[in-house]
mmCIF file of C-alpha atoms in Angstrom:
data_model
loop_
_atom_site.group_PDB
_atom_site.id
_atom_site.type_symbol
_atom_site.label_atom_id
_atom_site.label_comp_id
_atom_site.label_asym_id
_atom_site.label_seq_id
_atom_site.Cartn_x
_atom_site.Cartn_y
_atom_site.Cartn_z
ATOM 1 C CA MET A 1295 97.882 109.060 61.840
ATOM 2 C CA SER A 1296 100.047 110.836 64.349
ATOM 3 C CA GLY A 1297 100.112 112.011 67.895
ATOM 4 C CA PHE A 1298 99.357 110.474 71.231
ATOM 5 C CA ILE A 1299 97.601 107.292 70.049
ATOM 6 C CA GLU A 1300 100.380 106.434 67.588
ATOM 7 C CA ASP A 1301 103.054 107.082 70.233
ATOM 8 C CA PHE A 1302 101.139 104.862 72.640
ATOM 9 C CA TYR A 1303 100.781 102.108 70.024
ATOM 10 C CA TYR A 1304 104.503 102.080 69.247
ATOM 11 C CA GLY A 1305 105.425 101.982 72.916
ATOM 12 C CA ASN A 1306 106.766 105.514 73.099
ATOM 13 C CA ILE A 1307 104.492 106.282 76.045
ATOM 14 C CA GLU A 1308 104.700 104.359 79.281
ATOM 15 C CA PRO A 1309 101.540 104.978 81.344
ATOM 16 C CA GLN A 1310 103.275 104.069 84.597
ATOM 17 C CA GLU A 1311 105.886 106.762 83.945
ATOM 18 C CA CYS A 1312 103.414 109.584 83.342
ATOM 19 C CA CYS A 1313 103.699 112.494 85.672
ATOM 20 C CA SER A 1314 101.572 112.369 88.764
ATOM 21 C CA GLU A 1315 100.529 115.152 91.083
ATOM 22 C CA LEU A 1316 101.444 112.758 93.888
ATOM 23 C CA LYS A 1317 104.932 112.049 92.555
ATOM 24 C CA ASN A 1318 106.765 113.728 95.466
ATOM 25 C CA GLU A 1319 104.402 112.189 97.995
ATOM 26 C CA LEU A 1320 104.906 108.766 96.414
ATOM 27 C CA LYS A 1321 108.689 109.174 96.531
ATOM 28 C CA LYS A 1322 108.468 110.037 100.221
ATOM 29 C CA LYS A 1323 106.261 107.028 100.974
ATOM 30 C CA LEU A 1324 108.572 104.730 98.991
ATOM 31 C CA ARG A 1325 111.603 106.022 100.905
ATOM 32 C CA ILE A 1326 109.872 105.317 104.234
ATOM 33 C CA LEU A 1327 108.797 101.865 103.044
ATOM 34 C CA THR A 1328 112.337 101.042 101.922
ATOM 35 C CA GLU A 1329 113.844 102.215 105.210
ATOM 36 C CA LYS A 1330 111.409 100.119 107.249
ATOM 37 C CA GLU A 1331 111.944 97.087 105.021
ATOM 38 C CA GLU A 1332 115.705 97.324 105.497
ATOM 39 C CA GLU A 1333 115.296 97.805 109.256
ATOM 40 C CA LEU A 1334 113.017 94.777 109.570
ATOM 41 C CA TYR A 1335 115.217 92.611 107.332
ATOM 42 C CA SER A 1336 118.292 93.418 109.426
ATOM 43 C CA LYS A 1337 116.517 92.112 112.540
ATOM 44 C CA LEU A 1338 115.658 88.756 110.996
ATOM 45 C CA SER A 1339 117.817 85.662 110.633
ATOM 46 C CA GLY A 1340 117.896 82.447 108.646
ATOM 47 C CA LYS A 1341 114.460 81.106 107.747
ATOM 48 C CA GLU A 1342 112.808 84.349 108.863
ATOM 49 C CA LYS A 1343 114.783 86.226 106.179
ATOM 50 C CA GLU A 1344 113.797 83.642 103.572
ATOM 51 C CA LEU A 1345 110.146 83.953 104.577
ATOM 52 C CA PHE A 1346 110.331 87.750 104.451
ATOM 53 C CA VAL A 1347 111.904 87.722 100.970
ATOM 54 C CA THR A 1348 109.254 85.267 99.768
ATOM 55 C CA TYR A 1349 106.530 87.464 101.273
ATOM 56 C CA THR A 1350 107.832 90.689 99.697
ATOM 57 C CA SER A 1351 108.197 88.956 96.330
ATOM 58 C CA ALA A 1352 104.613 87.646 96.490
ATOM 59 C CA TYR A 1353 103.375 91.089 97.539
ATOM 60 C CA ASN A 1354 105.214 92.737 94.634
ATOM 61 C CA ASP A 1355 103.635 90.215 92.248
ATOM 62 C CA PHE A 1356 100.217 91.030 93.704
ATOM 63 C CA LEU A 1357 100.806 94.775 93.326
ATOM 64 C CA THR A 1358 101.886 94.366 89.700
ATOM 65 C CA VAL A 1359 98.686 92.521 88.808
ATOM 66 C CA SER A 1360 96.530 94.837 90.916
ATOM 67 C CA ILE A 1361 97.955 98.015 89.359
ATOM 68 C CA ALA A 1362 97.525 96.598 85.851
ATOM 69 C CA ASP A 1363 93.921 95.704 86.684
ATOM 70 C CA GLY A 1364 93.301 99.238 87.968
ATOM 71 C CA PHE A 1365 94.789 100.733 84.816
ATOM 72 C CA ILE A 1366 92.665 98.518 82.570
ATOM 73 C CA SER A 1367 89.503 99.246 84.563
ATOM 74 C CA GLY A 1368 90.198 102.985 84.470
ATOM 75 C CA PHE A 1369 90.883 102.905 80.758
ATOM 76 C CA ARG A 1370 87.625 101.045 80.101
ATOM 77 C CA PHE A 1371 85.718 103.453 82.331
ATOM 78 C CA GLY A 1372 87.128 106.411 80.385
ATOM 79 C CA ALA A 1373 86.236 104.744 77.102
ATOM 80 C CA LYS A 1374 82.650 104.347 78.315
ATOM 81 C CA PHE A 1375 82.524 108.085 79.089
ATOM 82 C CA THR A 1376 83.831 108.842 75.615
ATOM 83 C CA PHE A 1377 81.355 106.492 73.963
ATOM 84 C CA ASP A 1378 78.463 107.983 75.947
ATOM 85 C CA THR A 1379 79.587 111.492 75.011
ATOM 86 C CA PHE A 1380 79.582 110.867 71.280
ATOM 87 C CA PHE A 1381 77.067 108.087 70.687
ATOM 88 C CA THR A 1382 74.192 108.629 73.094
ATOM 89 C CA ASP A 1383 71.162 110.829 72.474
#
């Protein structure tokens, strides 16, 4: 056994690091998001900063789970296409 599946199994492929046609667009959006986050944070004080940090942490946790769920759903959907291609009359 060799190739893509073996590399994936042994952790040599990171799906989240695969090239994307939107890579430059995503970088631009991330830069804007970071700038606005820093601007907003600088205008807050005390408990407002704590609340903002808690909010951004919770949102990052949500995104992590949501992106993983999307990956799993997409992978399963692709597997169904493959199964239907090879095992359906």
